[in-house]
Each structure stands twice: as C-alpha cells, then as structure tokens.
Amino acid sequence: MTAAKGFRAAGVTAGIKASGTPDLALVVNDGPSFAAAGVFTGNRVKAAPVLWSQQVLKDGQLAAVILNSGGANACTGPEGFQDTHATAERVGAELNIGAGEVAVCSTGLIGQRLPMDLLLPGVGLAVAQLSETGGEAAAIAIKTTDTVHKTAQAGGAGWVVGGMAKGAGMLAPGLATMLVVLTTDAAVESAQLDRALRAATRTTFDRVDSDGCMSTNDTVLLLASGAAGVTPDEAEFAAAVEQVCADLALQLVADAEGASKEIRIEVVDAATEDEAVTVARTIARNNLLKCAIHGEDPNWGRVLAAIGTTDAAFDPDRLDVAINGVWVCRSGATGEDRTLVSMKDRQVVITARLNAGTAAATLWTNDLTADYVHENSAYST
Amino acid sequence: MTAAKGFRAAGVTAGIKASGTPDLALVVNDGPSFAAAGVFTGNRVKAAPVLWSQQVLKDGQLAAVILNSGGANACTGPEGFQDTHATAERVGAELNIGAGEVAVCSTGLIGQRLPMDLLLPGVGLAVAQLSETGGEAAAIAIKTTDTVHKTAQAGGAGWVVGGMAKGAGMLAPGLATMLVVLTTDAAVESAQLDRALRAATRTTFDRVDSDGCMSTNDTVLLLASGAAGVTPDEAEFAAAVEQVCADLALQLVADAEGASKEIRIEVVDAATEDEAVTVARTIARNNLLKCAIHGEDPNWGRVLAAIGTTDAAFDPDRLDVAINGVWVCRSGATGEDRTLVSMKDRQVVITARLNAGTAAATLWTNDLTADYVHENSAYST
C-alpha cells in the first residue's frame, strides 16, 4: 500500500491475539486528496466496524484506516459499536483528525468484545511506528489463519495502485472474511473510485467462493491521496484496480484453509452472465465434488448433479463438461475417457458448457479436505 | 415392506457391485389393487430410471418395483434409458405383466452404463426368490455406502404401512440420493396415496439436508395392494405414511457418511413456514458451523453469519440462538455462558428464534467430518 505516494502504514502487536503476533494495522493518507470508496459484506448480520465504516464513508472521504485481527467485533451489541467508535476516536485524537475520517476493520472470532484496554494503547504504538515503508508490516498484522501475508500492486505512468488483503476461509459471494485496503496516489474523485472498485470486486472478490460461507466483516476500501499529481484515464485506472483485486483474490484462494487444490470453474455458452455465475457458484459449493477433486477423481457426474439444481437455461442432454481440458462429458453422457485426465497439479480447471447462449463467467474455489475440517473444528475462529 | 399383505419381495446378488454384496431388489404387488404414487428428485438432471418411473406412474398404477445398487444409470444418454426400459421389460416378462406397470430405481455412480449382462439374469434370480418375508433382503440389496439397512412400519386397525430406504449422503432438498419404497395393504386410491405421500415427504425427507447435494436419482414410491380390505380414514392413513417417512428420514440422517453428530435445527418465531425452512436449510449447509459442531464448539456466531445471508424477515439485533437449550445468543449478541453448553451427545439441537412471527420448521443435518471427506474423495460413488 505504501507503494502509493502519500501513504504511511504500520503493523504492531497490541496484545489482542493470545499468540502474541502482530494484530493491529494502521494506514494513513497524508493527502493532498482524501477521496475514498468502499464495498462491504452482503451479510445482513454486519459487524460493528462494518456499520461504522459504511457510515463514515458516506461523504466519500477517509484519512485513515485502523484494522485489528484477533476479534471480529461482530454480534457484540451496542457495546461493540461503542468500542469501534472509541477506536476511531483514539485514532483521530492521535492523528489530529476527526473520528469521522477513520474507517475501522476487524477480523477474528464472532461474538466476543474486543480487549479495549489493549487495543487503545496499541493505537498509540501504531501511530509511533507509521512509516512510508510500513505497508508490509500492516499486511502482516491483519493475518488470522492466513499462512502468508498478501500484497499486490499495478499502475501507469507516474501513478500506482497498491493493496493488501487478509482472508483464508469463509470466502463467499458478497466478498469473504476478508479485509482489503487499496491505495493510490492518482488524483481520482470518490465517485470514480467507487465505480472502479465496484466493477473490480464484481469480477474478482465476488468470484471467489472458498466454502460458501459469507462473513459479517468483509470490507474492501480504496483510498486516493492524489500525491502523484496525475489523473489517469478512467479505463486505465479501472484496469489497474481490477488487476490488483484479481491478484489479491487469487492469493486468497491459494491460501484457503486446508486446501490442496485451486479449482477454476469456467461456465461457457450460458444464456446470461448472471446464469453463468449462478451455475459456477453452485458447482463451487458442491461438497461431494470438492471432495472428489481432493481425491483427484474426475467425477463429472457430480458436476452435472450440481448444475441440475439450478434454474439456468440448459438442456440436460446438451451439457458438456471438461476437466483439465478433457471433455469427459458430452451431451449429458460419457464423453472422452476419464483416465486421460491428469489431476496431479495443484490447479484444476472445470469447464461446463451449457450450450444455451454466448455468456460466460469464471469463478475460483478450493477442494474440501480433512485439513479444512480440522482447522475449523479444532478451535473457534 | 412385506409387513403389508399382498406384497412379496426379494434381494439378490446379480454381480453389479464389484464387492459381491446384494445389489438387486424386487418388490411385487399381488393386488387386488395396484394404486400407486411417487415423488421424485427436483434435480433437472434426472437419471434414466427416474424418467421411466415418472412416465409409468402417470396412470397411478404399479405392479412391481425393481431396484439396483451399484450404478445410478444417470447421465448415460439414450442407451441408458434403453437399459432401464429393457429392465422393466424383463421384469414384466418374468411376472407376466406389462413393462408399463414396473417402476425402476437405480443408485450408485453417475455416468456409467449398467452391466446389463449381469442385471437381466439377476431379474430372474430375484423373481425366483420372491417371498412374503423378503422385505429385509430387499432393503439390504439397495444399500450403497449405507452401513445399515433401513425399514419402518406403522398402521391402524387391520392395515399397515411398511417401507424401506437407502441413502447415506447427497441428502438434500427435493429429497436425497435416496430410494424409498412404501407399501400398504389398505385399500386406497392413487389420488389419496399421492396426497398422503406429498404431504409426508414435505415435512420428512424434504427436511433432511445432510450435505446440501441433490441427487439425480431420488425416488419415493408408495404402493397399495388393498389386500387388507380396509379403507382407513384419510387423516389416519396420512399420519401413518408420515410416521413411516419420518422414521426412515431419521434413519438416513443417523447413517450419514462420516457423521459423528446428528443436528436438529429448529427455527421458531419466523414470519412464514417457508422462511423458517429457508433459514434452517441455510444453517444446515454452513460448512464452518458443521465443522464447529464436529469439534463440539458451540460457535453461535457461525449460526448468525448463516442466518444473515438469507432474505427472511428478521432484525439482526433481535436474533436469539440456543445450542442444546442454552441461549448463548440473545438479541444478536452474547447471551448465556457458552461453557454451559454440553455437546458430548451425538444429538445436537440448535434453536434459532427470529422474533418475526409465529411460524416454525425443523430440519435435520449432520456435522462435517474428516471421515466425510475421506469417504467422498477416496473413490467414486
């Protein structure tokens, strides 16, 4: 994120996590512009920081983002909202800005209050550590079950879009248990930031579905400092934002909890893009298929059984399915020899041809493994 | 099934399964009545035997049902449909009845032709074994990954409803990978059979959702011989059919692949029954929650995160959740102490109170375990 001029960041250990690893990140926009946009979880059960951040973003301006791991501050009632408010107030006081210019993001266990006696002093610590090279430290501090921290960047002549993300499970439509902060030093108004961000998330984060579970805390923010003094072409800027989002989205899939395979699901020749997405998502959520992929079994019957539960336009006798390029199902029945399919690689491609039109969509998911079960049953996350 | 007078059944080994265990079952109605009704999978990708049985049931009459395990005969094209037709023809020829009076059910791997050279001679073997005590042998022959065979019965003065079921995974709405044959010796017309069966499946098999996966082959048949010479009161008969369906449905849940917990999800104070079912099903399909239950972790936050993805009527700040009777979530936030929840028993009850009306629904599911992953990734089923 600090690749973009005009931003400083920090990642510190406030003590929120029992593990003693970094758990508090701060990103500050030093301007001259403070334009910002955000996209939030579609879950109707929204964490306090989501409700807060939606509110402060209404004017399209942000000067800072404070993010903690170690607790989602979701389902914590009015007290939880007050905790978020107090966090923003503390950041504002330390930076001499208004609390209404501070977005708050939290991730971790749902249903527990945050340890404010540790978090608030941590804010001071983070402010003291702010640096123009602090982007990586911030990316590390927002990890939960992530095994690696995630950053990306893209850009054009004289300007850059940078970003960080966390998320390793609960990845689903309307985003994921996922916090993303993008920064740019381009001079872009908030309305344009909003268009670029919504367009990019629609085809990147919204097309990642690790386990069909939608989080209460998903937040994607885009802040523009204008420090580069350059206003890029709208399409070029949108492409850079999409590139960074796509890069981060694939990093999320690659780090999904317990996964041993990344599965790219391509639905082609659909009647509409929406139907292609629906079919792809239904395939992505089929536990039986996800187990089969884990077992390197090209079980195309489970793909058809999944497609058959949708109301997309298709004729069951005209469905074709390829796994890693081998058309194992043609016209709804056995096609090429399934023993021709090699599934040794970590990446698996499933192509479903609906033969109902010309629309298409691609969505990413993972296999379902015993490690996923262990990771999500052994302790509360 | 042979508890009902007028029925004979058999279960034999035709050699369809590589394991050499019984794989072909036959149920014959000797009359005097041949009234019948059926409910089939809602999956649009329907196996050949489903298409065939729907067709022959149009006149509300059946004289026999032939069922095989070891192959679903789904996604097998026109040849697969011809195989089903040939099977019904062979049964008809052996019993001296028309093929149009014979329903066919298949279960097993999708996308493979059945070994007709083994199946057809098996029909003769099954006919030779038909007996008035053959119900149990038939129930054994339709097992796939089932660890036990499943039968149930109920009834009134002078009449009985009996039934058998198979199914251990892929259990989901619009039924499951599940074959069920119910018999009665009551004298009941096909229209009444149909009403009783649809009402019963709506609140039993349709309220079982083991893994969210809907099969291509689900079939529930109800055959009436009239051999008892008794016509029961319609409500009393419907109650007996529902009782047998509920008994079999719970046996399916108890035998679900790899499961270590049976989870009863009760959604109460919903605006409508449909919304209660939708919320219950969404909770039942949340992999993160299913893993938590496996780990005996009363992670109510995952219940709220699941509810939040539905469009049912509720206020996030007025949701209450109990796990095994302890109200761990009240008004959308922390309620009673979660350490009071004991989850040692195999059965777990999750109660979600929406505080949006007076409707309710109960649905059954299982936990998600490493054994489920192993069972469904180690080989094709």
PDB file of C-alpha atoms in Angstrom, chain A residues 69-220:
ATOM      1  CA  SER A  69      -7.106  -9.123  13.883  1.00  0.00           C
ATOM      2  CA  GLY A  70      -7.880 -11.274  16.931  1.00  0.00           C
ATOM      3  CA  GLY A  71     -11.568 -10.368  17.153  1.00  0.00           C
ATOM      4  CA  ALA A  72     -14.356  -9.599  14.664  1.00  0.00           C
ATOM      5  CA  ASN A  73     -16.379  -7.348  16.976  1.00  0.00           C
ATOM      6  CA  ALA A  74     -19.479  -8.888  15.356  1.00  0.00           C
ATOM      7  CA  CYS A  75     -22.665  -9.724  17.279  1.00  0.00           C
ATOM      8  CA  THR A  76     -21.451  -7.660  20.201  1.00  0.00           C
ATOM      9  CA  GLY A  77     -24.462  -5.363  20.568  1.00  0.00           C
ATOM     10  CA  PRO A  78     -24.418  -1.597  21.237  1.00  0.00           C
ATOM     11  CA  GLU A  79     -21.301  -2.023  23.394  1.00  0.00           C
ATOM     12  CA  GLY A  80     -19.431  -3.436  20.404  1.00  0.00           C
ATOM     13  CA  PHE A  81     -20.395  -0.432  18.303  1.00  0.00           C
ATOM     14  CA  GLN A  82     -19.177   1.863  21.057  1.00  0.00           C
ATOM     15  CA  ASP A  83     -15.851   0.011  21.031  1.00  0.00           C
ATOM     16  CA  THR A  84     -15.499   0.680  17.297  1.00  0.00           C
ATOM     17  CA  HIS A  85     -16.410   4.329  17.826  1.00  0.00           C
ATOM     18  CA  ALA A  86     -13.870   4.654  20.648  1.00  0.00           C
ATOM     19  CA  THR A  87     -11.193   3.123  18.425  1.00  0.00           C
ATOM     20  CA  ALA A  88     -11.859   5.668  15.673  1.00  0.00           C
ATOM     21  CA  GLU A  89     -11.876   8.482  18.248  1.00  0.00           C
ATOM     22  CA  ARG A  90      -8.484   7.398  19.569  1.00  0.00           C
ATOM     23  CA  VAL A  91      -7.013   7.236  16.040  1.00  0.00           C
ATOM     24  CA  GLY A  92      -8.448  10.682  15.325  1.00  0.00           C
ATOM     25  CA  ALA A  93      -7.014  12.146  18.533  1.00  0.00           C
ATOM     26  CA  GLU A  94      -3.572  10.690  17.856  1.00  0.00           C
ATOM     27  CA  LEU A  95      -3.528  11.952  14.260  1.00  0.00           C
ATOM     28  CA  ASN A  96      -5.340  15.225  14.925  1.00  0.00           C
ATOM     29  CA  ILE A  97      -8.186  14.351  12.532  1.00  0.00           C
ATOM     30  CA  GLY A  98     -11.884  13.700  13.082  1.00  0.00           C
ATOM     31  CA  ALA A  99     -13.123  10.218  14.037  1.00  0.00           C
ATOM     32  CA  GLY A 100     -15.461  10.509  11.046  1.00  0.00           C
ATOM     33  CA  GLU A 101     -12.424  10.325   8.742  1.00  0.00           C
ATOM     34  CA  VAL A 102     -11.341   6.967  10.181  1.00  0.00           C
ATOM     35  CA  ALA A 103     -12.584   3.601   8.858  1.00  0.00           C
ATOM     36  CA  VAL A 104     -12.370   0.586  11.188  1.00  0.00           C
ATOM     37  CA  CYS A 105     -11.958  -3.069  10.186  1.00  0.00           C
ATOM     38  CA  SER A 106     -11.905  -6.104  12.482  1.00  0.00           C
ATOM     39  CA  THR A 107     -11.464  -9.823  11.904  1.00  0.00           C
ATOM     40  CA  GLY A 108     -11.477 -12.857  14.167  1.00  0.00           C
ATOM     41  CA  LEU A 109     -13.995 -14.691  16.352  1.00  0.00           C
ATOM     42  CA  ILE A 110     -17.611 -13.519  16.210  1.00  0.00           C
ATOM     43  CA  GLY A 111     -19.467 -12.755  19.426  1.00  0.00           C
ATOM     44  CA  GLN A 112     -16.690 -11.520  21.687  1.00  0.00           C
ATOM     45  CA  ARG A 113     -15.931  -7.992  22.809  1.00  0.00           C
ATOM     46  CA  LEU A 114     -12.516  -6.641  21.873  1.00  0.00           C
ATOM     47  CA  PRO A 115      -9.988  -6.089  24.697  1.00  0.00           C
ATOM     48  CA  MET A 116     -10.129  -2.311  24.533  1.00  0.00           C
ATOM     49  CA  ASP A 117      -7.598  -1.985  27.370  1.00  0.00           C
ATOM     50  CA  LEU A 118      -5.056  -3.473  24.955  1.00  0.00           C
ATOM     51  CA  LEU A 119      -6.372  -2.121  21.668  1.00  0.00           C
ATOM     52  CA  LEU A 120      -6.464   1.577  22.558  1.00  0.00           C
ATOM     53  CA  PRO A 121      -2.856   1.777  23.765  1.00  0.00           C
ATOM     54  CA  GLY A 122      -1.964  -0.177  20.620  1.00  0.00           C
ATOM     55  CA  VAL A 123      -3.246   2.739  18.530  1.00  0.00           C
ATOM     56  CA  GLY A 124      -0.567   4.982  20.008  1.00  0.00           C
ATOM     57  CA  LEU A 125       2.030   2.344  19.311  1.00  0.00           C
ATOM     58  CA  ALA A 126       0.894   2.110  15.678  1.00  0.00           C
ATOM     59  CA  VAL A 127       0.967   5.870  15.193  1.00  0.00           C
ATOM     60  CA  ALA A 128       4.524   5.935  16.523  1.00  0.00           C
ATOM     61  CA  GLN A 129       5.519   3.270  14.002  1.00  0.00           C
ATOM     62  CA  LEU A 130       3.915   4.883  10.938  1.00  0.00           C
ATOM     63  CA  SER A 131       6.297   4.838   8.005  1.00  0.00           C
ATOM     64  CA  GLU A 132       6.370   5.216   4.250  1.00  0.00           C
ATOM     65  CA  THR A 133       7.639   1.629   4.085  1.00  0.00           C
ATOM     66  CA  GLY A 134       5.157   0.196   6.616  1.00  0.00           C
ATOM     67  CA  GLY A 135       2.834  -1.493   4.109  1.00  0.00           C
ATOM     68  CA  GLU A 136       4.224  -4.965   4.645  1.00  0.00           C
ATOM     69  CA  ALA A 137       4.085  -4.693   8.436  1.00  0.00           C
ATOM     70  CA  ALA A 138       0.417  -3.695   8.144  1.00  0.00           C
ATOM     71  CA  ALA A 139      -0.307  -6.654   5.839  1.00  0.00           C
ATOM     72  CA  ILE A 140       1.269  -8.996   8.398  1.00  0.00           C
ATOM     73  CA  ALA A 141      -0.735  -7.562  11.300  1.00  0.00           C
ATOM     74  CA  ILE A 142      -4.134  -8.339   9.721  1.00  0.00           C
ATOM     75  CA  LYS A 143      -3.465 -12.069   9.230  1.00  0.00           C
ATOM     76  CA  THR A 144      -5.715 -14.540  11.060  1.00  0.00           C
ATOM     77  CA  THR A 145      -5.457 -18.118   9.778  1.00  0.00           C
ATOM     78  CA  ASP A 146      -3.599 -16.816   6.722  1.00  0.00           C
ATOM     79  CA  THR A 147      -0.299 -18.613   6.263  1.00  0.00           C
ATOM     80  CA  VAL A 148       1.182 -15.738   4.259  1.00  0.00           C
ATOM     81  CA  HIS A 149       0.528 -12.003   4.035  1.00  0.00           C
ATOM     82  CA  LYS A 150      -0.843 -10.708   0.776  1.00  0.00           C
ATOM     83  CA  THR A 151       0.052  -7.567  -1.149  1.00  0.00           C
ATOM     84  CA  ALA A 152      -0.176  -6.516  -4.788  1.00  0.00           C
ATOM     85  CA  GLN A 153       0.349  -3.518  -6.999  1.00  0.00           C
ATOM     86  CA  ALA A 154      -0.235  -2.182 -10.501  1.00  0.00           C
ATOM     87  CA  GLY A 155      -0.254   1.213 -12.121  1.00  0.00           C
ATOM     88  CA  GLY A 156       0.553   3.511 -15.022  1.00  0.00           C
ATOM     89  CA  ALA A 157       2.813   6.425 -15.885  1.00  0.00           C
ATOM     90  CA  GLY A 158       3.628   8.199 -12.647  1.00  0.00           C
ATOM     91  CA  TRP A 159       0.909   6.594 -10.512  1.00  0.00           C
ATOM     92  CA  VAL A 160       0.347   3.305  -8.716  1.00  0.00           C
ATOM     93  CA  VAL A 161      -2.402   1.243  -7.094  1.00  0.00           C
ATOM     94  CA  GLY A 162      -1.237  -0.857  -4.159  1.00  0.00           C
ATOM     95  CA  GLY A 163      -3.131  -3.154  -1.817  1.00  0.00           C
ATOM     96  CA  MET A 164      -3.134  -5.679   0.973  1.00  0.00           C
ATOM     97  CA  ALA A 165      -5.593  -8.416   1.872  1.00  0.00           C
ATOM     98  CA  LYS A 166      -6.295 -10.987   4.553  1.00  0.00           C
ATOM     99  CA  GLY A 167      -8.576 -13.960   4.288  1.00  0.00           C
ATOM    100  CA  ALA A 168      -8.239 -17.703   4.238  1.00  0.00           C
ATOM    101  CA  GLY A 169     -11.696 -19.146   4.729  1.00  0.00           C
ATOM    102  CA  MET A 170     -15.340 -18.099   4.806  1.00  0.00           C
ATOM    103  CA  LEU A 171     -14.736 -16.837   1.293  1.00  0.00           C
ATOM    104  CA  ALA A 172     -18.019 -16.367  -0.492  1.00  0.00           C
ATOM    105  CA  PRO A 173     -20.123 -14.091  -2.569  1.00  0.00           C
ATOM    106  CA  GLY A 174     -20.587 -10.584  -1.459  1.00  0.00           C
ATOM    107  CA  LEU A 175     -16.940 -10.982  -0.583  1.00  0.00           C
ATOM    108  CA  ALA A 176     -15.410 -13.076   2.199  1.00  0.00           C
ATOM    109  CA  THR A 177     -13.880 -12.959   5.698  1.00  0.00           C
ATOM    110  CA  MET A 178     -11.674 -10.679   4.000  1.00  0.00           C
ATOM    111  CA  LEU A 179     -10.266  -7.266   4.657  1.00  0.00           C
ATOM    112  CA  VAL A 180      -8.692  -5.396   1.774  1.00  0.00           C
ATOM    113  CA  VAL A 181      -7.210  -1.915   1.696  1.00  0.00           C
ATOM    114  CA  LEU A 182      -6.179  -0.438  -1.638  1.00  0.00           C
ATOM    115  CA  THR A 183      -4.321   2.828  -2.010  1.00  0.00           C
ATOM    116  CA  THR A 184      -3.477   5.009  -4.971  1.00  0.00           C
ATOM    117  CA  ASP A 185      -1.540   8.184  -5.408  1.00  0.00           C
ATOM    118  CA  ALA A 186      -3.522   9.058  -8.512  1.00  0.00           C
ATOM    119  CA  ALA A 187      -5.779  12.077  -8.275  1.00  0.00           C
ATOM    120  CA  VAL A 188      -9.209  10.469  -8.598  1.00  0.00           C
ATOM    121  CA  GLU A 189     -12.583  11.648  -7.259  1.00  0.00           C
ATOM    122  CA  SER A 190     -14.526   9.396  -4.904  1.00  0.00           C
ATOM    123  CA  ALA A 191     -17.304   8.739  -7.438  1.00  0.00           C
ATOM    124  CA  GLN A 192     -14.769   7.356  -9.897  1.00  0.00           C
ATOM    125  CA  LEU A 193     -13.068   5.360  -7.137  1.00  0.00           C
ATOM    126  CA  ASP A 194     -16.460   3.858  -6.310  1.00  0.00           C
ATOM    127  CA  ARG A 195     -17.161   2.881  -9.929  1.00  0.00           C
ATOM    128  CA  ALA A 196     -13.734   1.319 -10.347  1.00  0.00           C
ATOM    129  CA  LEU A 197     -13.945  -0.559  -7.035  1.00  0.00           C
ATOM    130  CA  ARG A 198     -17.451  -1.950  -7.616  1.00  0.00           C
ATOM    131  CA  ALA A 199     -16.581  -3.059 -11.138  1.00  0.00           C
ATOM    132  CA  ALA A 200     -13.392  -4.727  -9.944  1.00  0.00           C
ATOM    133  CA  THR A 201     -14.902  -6.562  -6.947  1.00  0.00           C
ATOM    134  CA  ARG A 202     -17.762  -7.866  -9.109  1.00  0.00           C
ATOM    135  CA  THR A 203     -15.371  -9.892 -11.246  1.00  0.00           C
ATOM    136  CA  THR A 204     -12.651 -10.680  -8.667  1.00  0.00           C
ATOM    137  CA  PHE A 205     -13.506 -10.974  -4.959  1.00  0.00           C
ATOM    138  CA  ASP A 206     -17.140 -11.752  -5.777  1.00  0.00           C
ATOM    139  CA  ARG A 207     -15.955 -14.634  -7.985  1.00  0.00           C
ATOM    140  CA  VAL A 208     -14.065 -16.344  -5.199  1.00  0.00           C
ATOM    141  CA  ASP A 209     -16.087 -18.895  -3.223  1.00  0.00           C
ATOM    142  CA  SER A 210     -13.917 -20.977  -0.960  1.00  0.00           C
ATOM    143  CA  ASP A 211     -16.547 -22.561   1.283  1.00  0.00           C
ATOM    144  CA  GLY A 212     -19.855 -20.857   0.536  1.00  0.00           C
ATOM    145  CA  CYS A 213     -19.769 -19.026   3.870  1.00  0.00           C
ATOM    146  CA  MET A 214     -20.284 -15.273   3.894  1.00  0.00           C
ATOM    147  CA  SER A 215     -18.656 -13.252   6.640  1.00  0.00           C
ATOM    148  CA  THR A 216     -20.076 -10.496   8.811  1.00  0.00           C
ATOM    149  CA  ASN A 217     -16.960  -8.321   8.421  1.00  0.00           C
ATOM    150  CA  ASP A 218     -15.935  -8.175   4.760  1.00  0.00           C
ATOM    151  CA  THR A 219     -14.569  -4.798   3.790  1.00  0.00           C
ATOM    152  CA  VAL A 220     -12.724  -3.532   0.714  1.00  0.00           C
TER     153      VAL A 220
END
